[in-house]
XYZ file of C-alpha atoms in Angstrom:
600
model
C -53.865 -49.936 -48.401
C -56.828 -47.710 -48.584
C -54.697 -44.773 -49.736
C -53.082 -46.584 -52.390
C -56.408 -48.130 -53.920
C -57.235 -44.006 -53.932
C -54.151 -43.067 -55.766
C -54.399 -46.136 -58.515
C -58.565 -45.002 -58.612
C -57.487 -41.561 -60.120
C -54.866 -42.669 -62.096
C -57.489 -44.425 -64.306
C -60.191 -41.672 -63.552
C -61.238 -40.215 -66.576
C -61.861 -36.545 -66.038
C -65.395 -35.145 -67.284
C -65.930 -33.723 -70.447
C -68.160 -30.626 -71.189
C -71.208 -32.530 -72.195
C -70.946 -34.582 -69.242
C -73.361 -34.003 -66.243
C -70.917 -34.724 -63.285
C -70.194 -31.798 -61.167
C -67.158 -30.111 -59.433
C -68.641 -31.167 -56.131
C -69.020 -34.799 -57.381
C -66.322 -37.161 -57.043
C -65.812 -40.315 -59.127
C -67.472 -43.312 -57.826
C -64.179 -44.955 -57.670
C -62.454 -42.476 -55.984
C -65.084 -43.185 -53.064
C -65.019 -46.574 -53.091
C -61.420 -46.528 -52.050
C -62.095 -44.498 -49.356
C -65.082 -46.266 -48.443
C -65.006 -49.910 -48.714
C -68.378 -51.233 -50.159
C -69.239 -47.841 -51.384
C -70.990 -48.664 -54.931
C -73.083 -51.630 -53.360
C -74.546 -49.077 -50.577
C -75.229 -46.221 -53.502
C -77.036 -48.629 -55.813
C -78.964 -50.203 -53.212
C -80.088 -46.680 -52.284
C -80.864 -45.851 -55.250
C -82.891 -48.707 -56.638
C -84.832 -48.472 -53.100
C -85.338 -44.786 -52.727
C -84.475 -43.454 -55.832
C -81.652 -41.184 -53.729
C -77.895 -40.801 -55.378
C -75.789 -40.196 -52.275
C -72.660 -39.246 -53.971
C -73.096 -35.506 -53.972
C -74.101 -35.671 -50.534
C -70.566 -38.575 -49.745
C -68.164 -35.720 -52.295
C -69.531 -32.822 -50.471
C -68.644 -34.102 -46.990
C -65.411 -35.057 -48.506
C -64.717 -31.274 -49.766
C -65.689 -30.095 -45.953
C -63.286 -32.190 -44.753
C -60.330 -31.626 -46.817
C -60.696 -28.244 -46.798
C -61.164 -28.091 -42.513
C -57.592 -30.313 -42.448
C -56.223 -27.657 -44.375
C -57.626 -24.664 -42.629
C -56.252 -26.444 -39.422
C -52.717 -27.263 -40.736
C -52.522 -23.831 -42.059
C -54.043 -22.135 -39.001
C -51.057 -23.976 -36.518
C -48.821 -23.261 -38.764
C -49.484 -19.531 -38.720
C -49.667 -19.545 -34.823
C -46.705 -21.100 -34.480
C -44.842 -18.559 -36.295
C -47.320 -15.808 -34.990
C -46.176 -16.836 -31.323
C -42.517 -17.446 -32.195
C -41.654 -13.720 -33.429
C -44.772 -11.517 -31.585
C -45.743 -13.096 -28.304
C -44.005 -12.991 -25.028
C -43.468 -16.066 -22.485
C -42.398 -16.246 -18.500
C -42.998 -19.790 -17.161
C -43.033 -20.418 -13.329
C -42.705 -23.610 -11.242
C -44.995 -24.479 -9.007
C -41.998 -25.383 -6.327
C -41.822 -21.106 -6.517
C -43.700 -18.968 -4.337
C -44.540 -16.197 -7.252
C -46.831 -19.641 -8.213
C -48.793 -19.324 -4.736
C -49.043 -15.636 -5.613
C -50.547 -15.730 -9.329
C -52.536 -18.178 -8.769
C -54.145 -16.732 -5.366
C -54.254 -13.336 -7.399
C -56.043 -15.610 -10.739
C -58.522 -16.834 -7.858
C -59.974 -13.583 -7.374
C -59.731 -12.493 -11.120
C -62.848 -12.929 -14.245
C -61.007 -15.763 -15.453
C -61.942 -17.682 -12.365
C -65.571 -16.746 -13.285
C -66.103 -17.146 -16.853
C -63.610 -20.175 -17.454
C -65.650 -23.403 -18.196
C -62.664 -25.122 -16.905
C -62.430 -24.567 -13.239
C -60.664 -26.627 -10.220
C -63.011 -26.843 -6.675
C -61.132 -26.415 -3.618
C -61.951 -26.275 -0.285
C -62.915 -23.001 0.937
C -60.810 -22.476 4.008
C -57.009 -24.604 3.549
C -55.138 -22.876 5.901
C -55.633 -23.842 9.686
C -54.649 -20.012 11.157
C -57.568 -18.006 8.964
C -59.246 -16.622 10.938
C -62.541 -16.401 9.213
C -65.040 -18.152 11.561
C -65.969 -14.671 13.381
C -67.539 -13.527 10.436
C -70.148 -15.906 9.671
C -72.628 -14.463 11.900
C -71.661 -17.062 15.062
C -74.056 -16.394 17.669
C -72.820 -15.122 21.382
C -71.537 -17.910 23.760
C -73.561 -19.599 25.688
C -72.183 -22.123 28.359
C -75.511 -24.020 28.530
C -75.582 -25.189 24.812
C -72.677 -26.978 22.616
C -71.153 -26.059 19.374
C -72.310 -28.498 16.440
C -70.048 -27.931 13.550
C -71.774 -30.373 11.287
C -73.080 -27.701 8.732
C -70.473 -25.669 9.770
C -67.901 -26.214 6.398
C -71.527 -25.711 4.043
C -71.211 -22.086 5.528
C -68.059 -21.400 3.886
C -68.085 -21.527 0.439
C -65.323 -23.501 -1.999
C -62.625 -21.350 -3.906
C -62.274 -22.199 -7.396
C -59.166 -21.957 -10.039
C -58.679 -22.452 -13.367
C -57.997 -26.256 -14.434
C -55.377 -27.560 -16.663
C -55.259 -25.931 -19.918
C -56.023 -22.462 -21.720
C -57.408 -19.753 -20.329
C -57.521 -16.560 -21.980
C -58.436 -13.179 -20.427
C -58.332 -9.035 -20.034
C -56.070 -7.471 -17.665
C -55.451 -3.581 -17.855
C -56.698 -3.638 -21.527
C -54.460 -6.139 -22.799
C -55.052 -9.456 -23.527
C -53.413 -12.343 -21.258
C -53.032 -16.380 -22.018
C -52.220 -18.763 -18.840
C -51.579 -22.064 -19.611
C -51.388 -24.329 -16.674
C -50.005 -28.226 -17.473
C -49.270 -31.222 -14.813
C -46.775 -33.659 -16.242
C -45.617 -36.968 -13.663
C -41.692 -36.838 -13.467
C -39.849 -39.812 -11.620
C -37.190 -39.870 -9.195
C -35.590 -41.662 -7.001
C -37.095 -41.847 -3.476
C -36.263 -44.681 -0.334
C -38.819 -47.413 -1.721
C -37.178 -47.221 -5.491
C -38.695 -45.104 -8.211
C -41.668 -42.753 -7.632
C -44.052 -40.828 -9.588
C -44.324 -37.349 -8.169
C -46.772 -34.516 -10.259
C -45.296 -30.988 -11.378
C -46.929 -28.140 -12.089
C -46.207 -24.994 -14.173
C -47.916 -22.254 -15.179
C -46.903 -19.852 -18.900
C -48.191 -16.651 -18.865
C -48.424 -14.955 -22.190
C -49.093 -11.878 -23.694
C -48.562 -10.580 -27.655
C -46.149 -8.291 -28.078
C -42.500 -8.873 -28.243
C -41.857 -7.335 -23.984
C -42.265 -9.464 -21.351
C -42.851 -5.782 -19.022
C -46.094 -6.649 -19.046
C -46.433 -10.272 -17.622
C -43.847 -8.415 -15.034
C -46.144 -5.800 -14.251
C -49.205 -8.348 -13.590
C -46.759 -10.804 -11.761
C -45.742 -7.646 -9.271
C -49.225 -6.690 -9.132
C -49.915 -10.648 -7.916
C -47.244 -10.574 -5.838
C -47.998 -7.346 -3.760
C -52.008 -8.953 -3.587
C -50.297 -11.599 -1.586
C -48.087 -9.906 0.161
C -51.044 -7.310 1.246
C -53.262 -10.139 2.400
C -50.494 -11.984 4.095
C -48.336 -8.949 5.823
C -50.345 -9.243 9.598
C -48.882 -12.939 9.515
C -45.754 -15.003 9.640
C -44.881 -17.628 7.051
C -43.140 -20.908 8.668
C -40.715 -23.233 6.332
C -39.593 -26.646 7.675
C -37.029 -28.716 5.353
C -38.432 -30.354 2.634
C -39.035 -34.196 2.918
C -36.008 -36.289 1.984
C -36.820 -37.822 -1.370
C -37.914 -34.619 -2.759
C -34.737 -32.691 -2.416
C -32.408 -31.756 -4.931
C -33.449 -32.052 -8.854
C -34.143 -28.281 -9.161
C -36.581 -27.840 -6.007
C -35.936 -26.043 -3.456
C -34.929 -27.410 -0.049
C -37.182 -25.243 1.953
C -41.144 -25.665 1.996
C -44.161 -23.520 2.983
C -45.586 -25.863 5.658
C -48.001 -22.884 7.284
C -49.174 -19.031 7.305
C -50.011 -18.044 10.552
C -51.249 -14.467 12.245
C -48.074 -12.995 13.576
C -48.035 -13.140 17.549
C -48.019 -9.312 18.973
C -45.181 -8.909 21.426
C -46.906 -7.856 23.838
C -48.043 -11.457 24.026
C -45.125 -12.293 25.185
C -44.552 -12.765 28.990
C -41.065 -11.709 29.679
C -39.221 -8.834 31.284
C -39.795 -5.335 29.343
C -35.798 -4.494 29.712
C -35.320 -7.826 28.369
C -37.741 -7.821 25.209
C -36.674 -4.583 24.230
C -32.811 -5.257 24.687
C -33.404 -8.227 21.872
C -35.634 -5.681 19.750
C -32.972 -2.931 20.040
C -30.309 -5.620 18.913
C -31.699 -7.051 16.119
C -33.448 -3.783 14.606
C -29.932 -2.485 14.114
C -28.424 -5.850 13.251
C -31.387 -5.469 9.946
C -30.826 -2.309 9.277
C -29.916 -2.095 5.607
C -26.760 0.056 6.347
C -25.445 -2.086 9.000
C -23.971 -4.854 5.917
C -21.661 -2.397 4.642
C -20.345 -1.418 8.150
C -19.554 -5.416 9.448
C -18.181 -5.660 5.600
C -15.869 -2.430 6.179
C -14.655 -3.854 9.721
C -14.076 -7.732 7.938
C -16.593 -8.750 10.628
C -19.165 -11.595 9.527
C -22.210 -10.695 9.434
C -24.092 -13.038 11.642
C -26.061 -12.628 14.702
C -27.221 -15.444 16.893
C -29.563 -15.392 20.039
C -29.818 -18.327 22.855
C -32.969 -18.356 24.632
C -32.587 -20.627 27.844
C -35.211 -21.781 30.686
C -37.984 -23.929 31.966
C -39.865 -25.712 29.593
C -43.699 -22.978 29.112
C -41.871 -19.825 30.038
C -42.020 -18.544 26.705
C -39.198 -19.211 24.568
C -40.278 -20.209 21.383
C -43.307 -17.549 21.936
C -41.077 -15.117 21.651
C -38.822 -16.050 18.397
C -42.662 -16.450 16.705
C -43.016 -12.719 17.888
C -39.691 -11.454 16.936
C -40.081 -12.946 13.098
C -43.611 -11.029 13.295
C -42.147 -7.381 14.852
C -39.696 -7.776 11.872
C -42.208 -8.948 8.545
C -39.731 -12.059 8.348
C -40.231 -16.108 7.399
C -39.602 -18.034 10.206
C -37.571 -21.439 8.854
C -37.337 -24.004 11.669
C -35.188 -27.293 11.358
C -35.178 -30.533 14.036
C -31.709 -31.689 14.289
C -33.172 -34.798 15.442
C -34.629 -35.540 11.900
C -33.038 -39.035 10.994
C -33.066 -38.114 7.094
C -31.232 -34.896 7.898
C -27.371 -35.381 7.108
C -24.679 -32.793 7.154
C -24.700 -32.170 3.911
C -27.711 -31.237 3.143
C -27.986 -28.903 6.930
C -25.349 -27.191 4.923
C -27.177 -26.803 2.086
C -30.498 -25.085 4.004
C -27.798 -22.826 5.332
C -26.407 -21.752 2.262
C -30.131 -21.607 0.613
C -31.562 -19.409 2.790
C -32.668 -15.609 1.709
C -30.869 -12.235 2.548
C -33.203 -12.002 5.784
C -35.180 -14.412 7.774
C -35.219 -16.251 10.845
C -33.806 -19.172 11.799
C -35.152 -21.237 14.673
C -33.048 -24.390 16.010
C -35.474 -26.022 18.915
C -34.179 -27.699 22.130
C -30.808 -27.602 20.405
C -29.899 -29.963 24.047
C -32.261 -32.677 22.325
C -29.788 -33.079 19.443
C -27.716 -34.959 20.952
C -24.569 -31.790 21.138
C -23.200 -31.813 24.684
C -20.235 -31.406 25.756
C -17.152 -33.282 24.262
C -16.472 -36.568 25.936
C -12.719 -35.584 26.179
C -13.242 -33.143 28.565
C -14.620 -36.113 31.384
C -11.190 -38.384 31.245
C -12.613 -41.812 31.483
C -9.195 -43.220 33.442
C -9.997 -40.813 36.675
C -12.940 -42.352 36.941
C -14.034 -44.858 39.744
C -14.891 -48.888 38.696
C -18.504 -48.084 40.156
C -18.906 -44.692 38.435
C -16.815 -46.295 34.727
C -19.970 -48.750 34.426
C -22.576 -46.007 35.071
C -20.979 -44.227 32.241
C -21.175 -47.336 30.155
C -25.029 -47.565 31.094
C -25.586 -44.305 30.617
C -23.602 -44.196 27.031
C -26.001 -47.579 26.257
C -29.050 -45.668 27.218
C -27.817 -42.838 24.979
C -26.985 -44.697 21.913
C -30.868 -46.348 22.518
C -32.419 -43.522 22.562
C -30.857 -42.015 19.316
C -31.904 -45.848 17.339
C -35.641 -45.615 18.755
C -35.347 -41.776 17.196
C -34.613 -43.531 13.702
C -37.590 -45.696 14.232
C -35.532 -48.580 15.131
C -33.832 -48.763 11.902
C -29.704 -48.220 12.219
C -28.078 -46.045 9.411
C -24.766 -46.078 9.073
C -24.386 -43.435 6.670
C -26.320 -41.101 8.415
C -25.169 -41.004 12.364
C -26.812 -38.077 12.772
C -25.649 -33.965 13.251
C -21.910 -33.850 15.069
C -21.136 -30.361 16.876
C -18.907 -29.598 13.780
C -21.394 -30.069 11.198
C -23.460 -27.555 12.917
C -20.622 -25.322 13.719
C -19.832 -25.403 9.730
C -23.227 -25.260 8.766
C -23.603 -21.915 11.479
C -20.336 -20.090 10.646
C -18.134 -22.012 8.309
C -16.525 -20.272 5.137
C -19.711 -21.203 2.807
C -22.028 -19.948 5.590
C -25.174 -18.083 4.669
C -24.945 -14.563 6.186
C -27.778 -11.728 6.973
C -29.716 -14.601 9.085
C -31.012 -14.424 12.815
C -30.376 -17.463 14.167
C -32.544 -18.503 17.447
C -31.570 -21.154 19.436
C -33.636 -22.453 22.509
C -32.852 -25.163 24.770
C -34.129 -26.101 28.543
C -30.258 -27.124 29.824
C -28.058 -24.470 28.235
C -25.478 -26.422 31.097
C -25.405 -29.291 28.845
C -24.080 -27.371 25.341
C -20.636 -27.528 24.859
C -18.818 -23.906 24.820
C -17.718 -23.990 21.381
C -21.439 -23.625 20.239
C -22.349 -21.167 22.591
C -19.314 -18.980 22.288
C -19.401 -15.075 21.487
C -19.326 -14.836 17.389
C -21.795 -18.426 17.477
C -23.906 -16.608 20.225
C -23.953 -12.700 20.722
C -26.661 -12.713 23.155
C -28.432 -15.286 26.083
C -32.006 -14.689 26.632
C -32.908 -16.444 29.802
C -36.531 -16.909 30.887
C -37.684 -18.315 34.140
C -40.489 -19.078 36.285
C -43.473 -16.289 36.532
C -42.566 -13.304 38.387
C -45.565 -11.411 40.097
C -45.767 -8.415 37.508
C -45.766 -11.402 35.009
C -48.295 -13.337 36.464
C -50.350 -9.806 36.788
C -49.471 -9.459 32.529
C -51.006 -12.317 32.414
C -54.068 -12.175 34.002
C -54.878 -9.028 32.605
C -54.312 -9.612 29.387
C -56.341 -12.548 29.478
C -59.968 -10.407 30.617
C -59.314 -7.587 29.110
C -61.473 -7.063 25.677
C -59.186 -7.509 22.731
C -56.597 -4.520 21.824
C -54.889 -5.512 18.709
C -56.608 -2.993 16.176
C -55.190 -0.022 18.950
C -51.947 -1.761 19.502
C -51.975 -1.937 15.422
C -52.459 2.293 15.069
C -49.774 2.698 18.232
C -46.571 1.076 16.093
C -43.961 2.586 17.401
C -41.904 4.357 14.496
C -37.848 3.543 15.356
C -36.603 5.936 12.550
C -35.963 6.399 8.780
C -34.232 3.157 6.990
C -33.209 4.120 3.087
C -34.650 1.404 0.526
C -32.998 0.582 -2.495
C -35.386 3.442 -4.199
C -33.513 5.888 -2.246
C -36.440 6.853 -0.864
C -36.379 7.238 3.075
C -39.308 4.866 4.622
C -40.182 4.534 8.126
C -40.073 1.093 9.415
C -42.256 0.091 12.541
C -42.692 -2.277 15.373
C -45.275 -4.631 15.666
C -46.423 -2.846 19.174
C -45.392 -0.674 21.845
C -42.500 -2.528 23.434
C -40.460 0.556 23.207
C -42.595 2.155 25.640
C -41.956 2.616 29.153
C -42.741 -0.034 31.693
C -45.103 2.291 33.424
C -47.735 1.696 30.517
C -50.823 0.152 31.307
C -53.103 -1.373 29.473
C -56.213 0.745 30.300
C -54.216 4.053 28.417
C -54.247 1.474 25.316
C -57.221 0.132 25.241
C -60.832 1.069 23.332
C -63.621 -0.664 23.413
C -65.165 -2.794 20.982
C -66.867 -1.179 17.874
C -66.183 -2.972 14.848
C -68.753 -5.701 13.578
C -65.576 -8.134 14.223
C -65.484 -7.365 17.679
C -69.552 -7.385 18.694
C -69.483 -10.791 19.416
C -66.507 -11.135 21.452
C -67.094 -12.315 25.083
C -66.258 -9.507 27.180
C -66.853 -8.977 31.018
C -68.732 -6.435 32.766
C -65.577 -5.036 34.731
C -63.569 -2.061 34.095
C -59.745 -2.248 33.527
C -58.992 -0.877 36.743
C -61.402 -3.273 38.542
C -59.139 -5.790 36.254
C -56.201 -4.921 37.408
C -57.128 -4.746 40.663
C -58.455 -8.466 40.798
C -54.625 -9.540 38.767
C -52.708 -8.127 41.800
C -55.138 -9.863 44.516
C -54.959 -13.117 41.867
C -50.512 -12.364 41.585
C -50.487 -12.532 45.667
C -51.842 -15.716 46.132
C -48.857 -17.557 43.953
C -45.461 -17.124 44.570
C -42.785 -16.301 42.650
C -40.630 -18.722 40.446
C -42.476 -21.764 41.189
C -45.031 -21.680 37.952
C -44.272 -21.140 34.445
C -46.180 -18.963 32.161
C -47.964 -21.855 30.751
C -48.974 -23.371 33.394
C -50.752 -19.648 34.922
C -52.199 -19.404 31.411
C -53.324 -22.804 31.209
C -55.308 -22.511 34.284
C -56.993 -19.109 33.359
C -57.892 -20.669 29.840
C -60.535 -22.961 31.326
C -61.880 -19.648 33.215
C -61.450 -16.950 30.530
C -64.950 -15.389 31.014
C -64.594 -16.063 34.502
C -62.075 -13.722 36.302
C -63.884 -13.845 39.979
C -63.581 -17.433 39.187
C -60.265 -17.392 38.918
C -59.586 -15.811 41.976
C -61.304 -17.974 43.986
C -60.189 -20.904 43.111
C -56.727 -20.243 42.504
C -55.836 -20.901 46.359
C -57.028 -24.876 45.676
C -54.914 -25.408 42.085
C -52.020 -23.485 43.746
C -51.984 -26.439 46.443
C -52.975 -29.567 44.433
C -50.351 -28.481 41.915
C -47.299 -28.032 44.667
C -48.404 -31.478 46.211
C -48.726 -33.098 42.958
C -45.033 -32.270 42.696
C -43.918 -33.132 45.981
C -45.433 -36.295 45.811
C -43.363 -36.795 42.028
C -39.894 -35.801 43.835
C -40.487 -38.139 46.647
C -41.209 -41.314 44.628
C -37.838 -40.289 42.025
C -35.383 -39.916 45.291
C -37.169 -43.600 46.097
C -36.692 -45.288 43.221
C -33.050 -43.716 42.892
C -32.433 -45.420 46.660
């Protein structure tokens, strides 16, 4: 209404004449009284009461803003166009991990200092960093207690840019990131559900994107740098976020790689595995299984006890080898078939694969190979019972709720998943389970599994590993500048590059830990509890300490577990080792007795 009162004002506007005194600045008064409703009461009541005309001051703020509105227009216009034919674009999803890396790379860059947008986080995020030994903690004293209520003031926040603009140098070259959060919906169990995205644009003028690939390498190997002493773990992502472009796998944790020295097993044994799977990786050993038609999969079975160090040392081997450990539960209720198959098939050129207490699952042997006619009246209804128990178990798993379209993992979708026609090659696939007795033969076959790993009770010279390892003063910065160097392995540069091991493994069992071990220099290591004893006097208590156990009755744990609460302590240990030795065997003679009594 208002704009059409304007437009009928000037049509009966009557322009100035020369001998008028109106000026270019001064619009009509009705011009401004359709914009401004009232207008000629407000002018004339200023005027007749100050003696103040207003209307060059109302037509001058008119001009300013007209001509802003078209400065604007005319500015997006041109920046439009500017950006359409001379600026360069690459976009990245935050469900990608080059998004972890630029933005951990923009964290340490000017733009998270000058920005006047910025996004707090919490300093430390990640549960593994190891960062409280360098805050100046004070040596430990067993008289006073920790208090770790200033402790998180000590370490300060990290800070990113916010949503928005952000423009800054890199290199001599000007850089824009754009970062934007939009709410997407999709279908979850409870109905509909609002889930954020992120995305970042990086942007550069110039009409090559070679530089926004430059700075997203140079992010990229920042990350990888800072991350290459530690192992990245992937666990399935959660049901209702699968599928609609994200991926199926998610970063759950970063965590130091475990040395494999670490792990208590038999040297012959460790270093068989290493051999195995350093040639299995080698990049030439694709074109040789190709050549022969032989798939190229490789799968490992480590069997034993529950705490003799089976899942210690697939954490180790994904270390030794600067691969992502990705672990699925084939107990998960939302897991289905289909989408085991599509982990499989999703997985990258190299990585491992851990399947846990793959007995848990519920894949024993077929039922077809125990005919239920042969079977005795008596011994028929214990099957029932135990079938009952079974099928109880596996609905308290699913939280008591039945799903009929989901039944769970059979043996065959996990054989297809493994090694069917659409199967994912170039893996290392662990598997560990505590009854290997209980798997039926088709998983375990030659081809499913090349090689059983089995691990049992603590030997003496393991028990002596252990014991040493645990008082000796920390050897990981010598262990780091001993890799052992297994030979050249050509990269797709064509330059030869030696690869190494994360240790000495390949050494001979005759090494001991005194020819490997220096004494603590570094800043990092002055406060580190150390004994007063020499590593022969060490060794010489772990051999008095290995005698007074015996052989395949403990498990690694359960050694380790009793020298944590004396780590300082190693005379300690050895004299009270004689009293947890016998409470722990009578502990579980008294357990056996009261099962074979309530089985009578």
């Amino acid at each position: 209404m208002a704009i059409n009162d304007a437009i009928r004002a000037l049509k009966h506007t009557e322009l100035p004449t020369d001998n008028s005194n109106t000026s270019v600045t001064q619009l009509p008064a009705n011009i401004l009284e359709a914009f401004i409703p009232g207008y000629s009461l407000i002018s004339k009541f200023l005027l007749d009461s100050l003696g103040f005309d207003i209307t060059l001051l109302v037509s001058v703020c008119f001009l300013i803003f007209g001509l802003a509105t078209s400065l604007k227009f005319a500015w997006k216009h041109t920046s439009e166009q500017f950006s359409e034919y001379f600026m360069s674009y690459i976009r990245i999803d935050s469900g990608d991990d080059i998004y972890d890396h630029v933005m951990e790379w923009i964290g340490v860059q000017n733009v998270s200092k000058t920005s006047r947008k910025l996004m707090a986080k919490t300093g430390r995020e990640n549960a593994w960093d190891l960062v409280d030994g360098d805050m100046g903690v004070p040596e430990l004293d067993s008289k006073n207690l920790v208090n770790f209520s200033n402790w998180d003031a000590m370490v300060p926040p990290r800070f990113q840019p916010s949503f928005g603009t952000h423009r800054f140098f890199h290199k001599g070259r000007l850089f824009q990131l754009k970062r934007e959060n939009r709410q997407v919906m999709q279908e979850g169990w409870a109905g509909s559900v609002t889930r954020d995205e992120e995305n970042i644009t990086l942007t550069c003028i110039g009409r090559s994107t070679q530089p926004i690939k430059d700075l997203i390498k140079e992010a990229r190997d920042h990350y990888l740098n800072k991350e290459k002493s530690c192992t990245v773990v992937r666990r399935p992502t959660p049901k209702e976020q699968r599928g609609r472009g994200r991926t199926v796998w998610t970063k759950v944790a970063t965590r130091p790689s475990r040395p494999m020295e670490t792990v208590v097993l038999d040297h012959e044994q460790k270093n068989r595995v290493l051999v195995d799977i350093n040639e299995y990786l080698h990049p030439s050993t694709p074109r040789w299984y190709a050549n022969r038609g032989i798939p190229y999969r490789r799968g490992y079975l480590f069997h034993g006890p529950p705490g003799t160090g089976k899942s210690s040392l697939a954490w180790a081997i994904a270390g030794v080898f600067g691969l992502d450990i990705y672990c699925i539960s084939l107990v998960d209720p939302t897991l289905t078939e289909e989408d085991l198959g599509m982990m499989f098939t999703s997985l990258p050129r190299r990585c491992v694969v851990l399947l846990e207490d793959i007995d848990s699952a519920g894949l024993s042997k077929r039922q077809e190979e125990e005919p239920v006619q042969k079977l005795k009246p008596e011994d028929e209804a214990a099957a029932k019972i135990g079938a009952e128990i079974t099928r109880a178990i596996r609905f308290a798993q699913r939280d008591g709720k039945p799903n009929k379209e989901n039944p769970g993992i059979s043996l065959s979708g996990l054989l297809n998943a493994i090694d069917g026609v659409a199967s994912h090659e170039g893996r290392v696939l662990l598997m560990t389970t505590n009854f290997p007795d209980k798997l039926d033969e088709a998983l375990i076959r030659p081809g499913r599994v090349d090689m059983k790993v089995q691990f049992t009770n603590a030997t003496r010279d393991q028990i002596c590993e252990l014991f040493t390892r645990m008082y000796s003063p920390d050897t990981l910065a010598s262990l780091d500048a001993g890799r052992i160097k297994l030979g050249p392995v050509p990269k797709p540069d064509g330059i030869l590059h030696q690869t190494h091991l994360n240790g000495s493994l390949l050494q001979p069992k005759a090494t001991k830990i005194a020819d490997v071990m220096t004494p603590p220099e570094s800043p990092t290591q002055a406060n580190t509890p150390t004994t007063p004893f020499s590593p022969s006097s060490i060794e010489g208590i772990a051999a008095q300490f290995a005698d007074q156990l015996p052989e395949d009755k403990f498990t690694p744990a359960e050694v380790q577990g009793f020298l944590l609460t004396r780590k300082t302590e190693p005379t300690r240990a050895l004299d009270e080792v004689g009293a947890w030795r016998d409470g722990v065997l009578e502990a579980r003679k008294k357990k056996s007795m009261g099962k074979a009594e309530a089985v009578g």
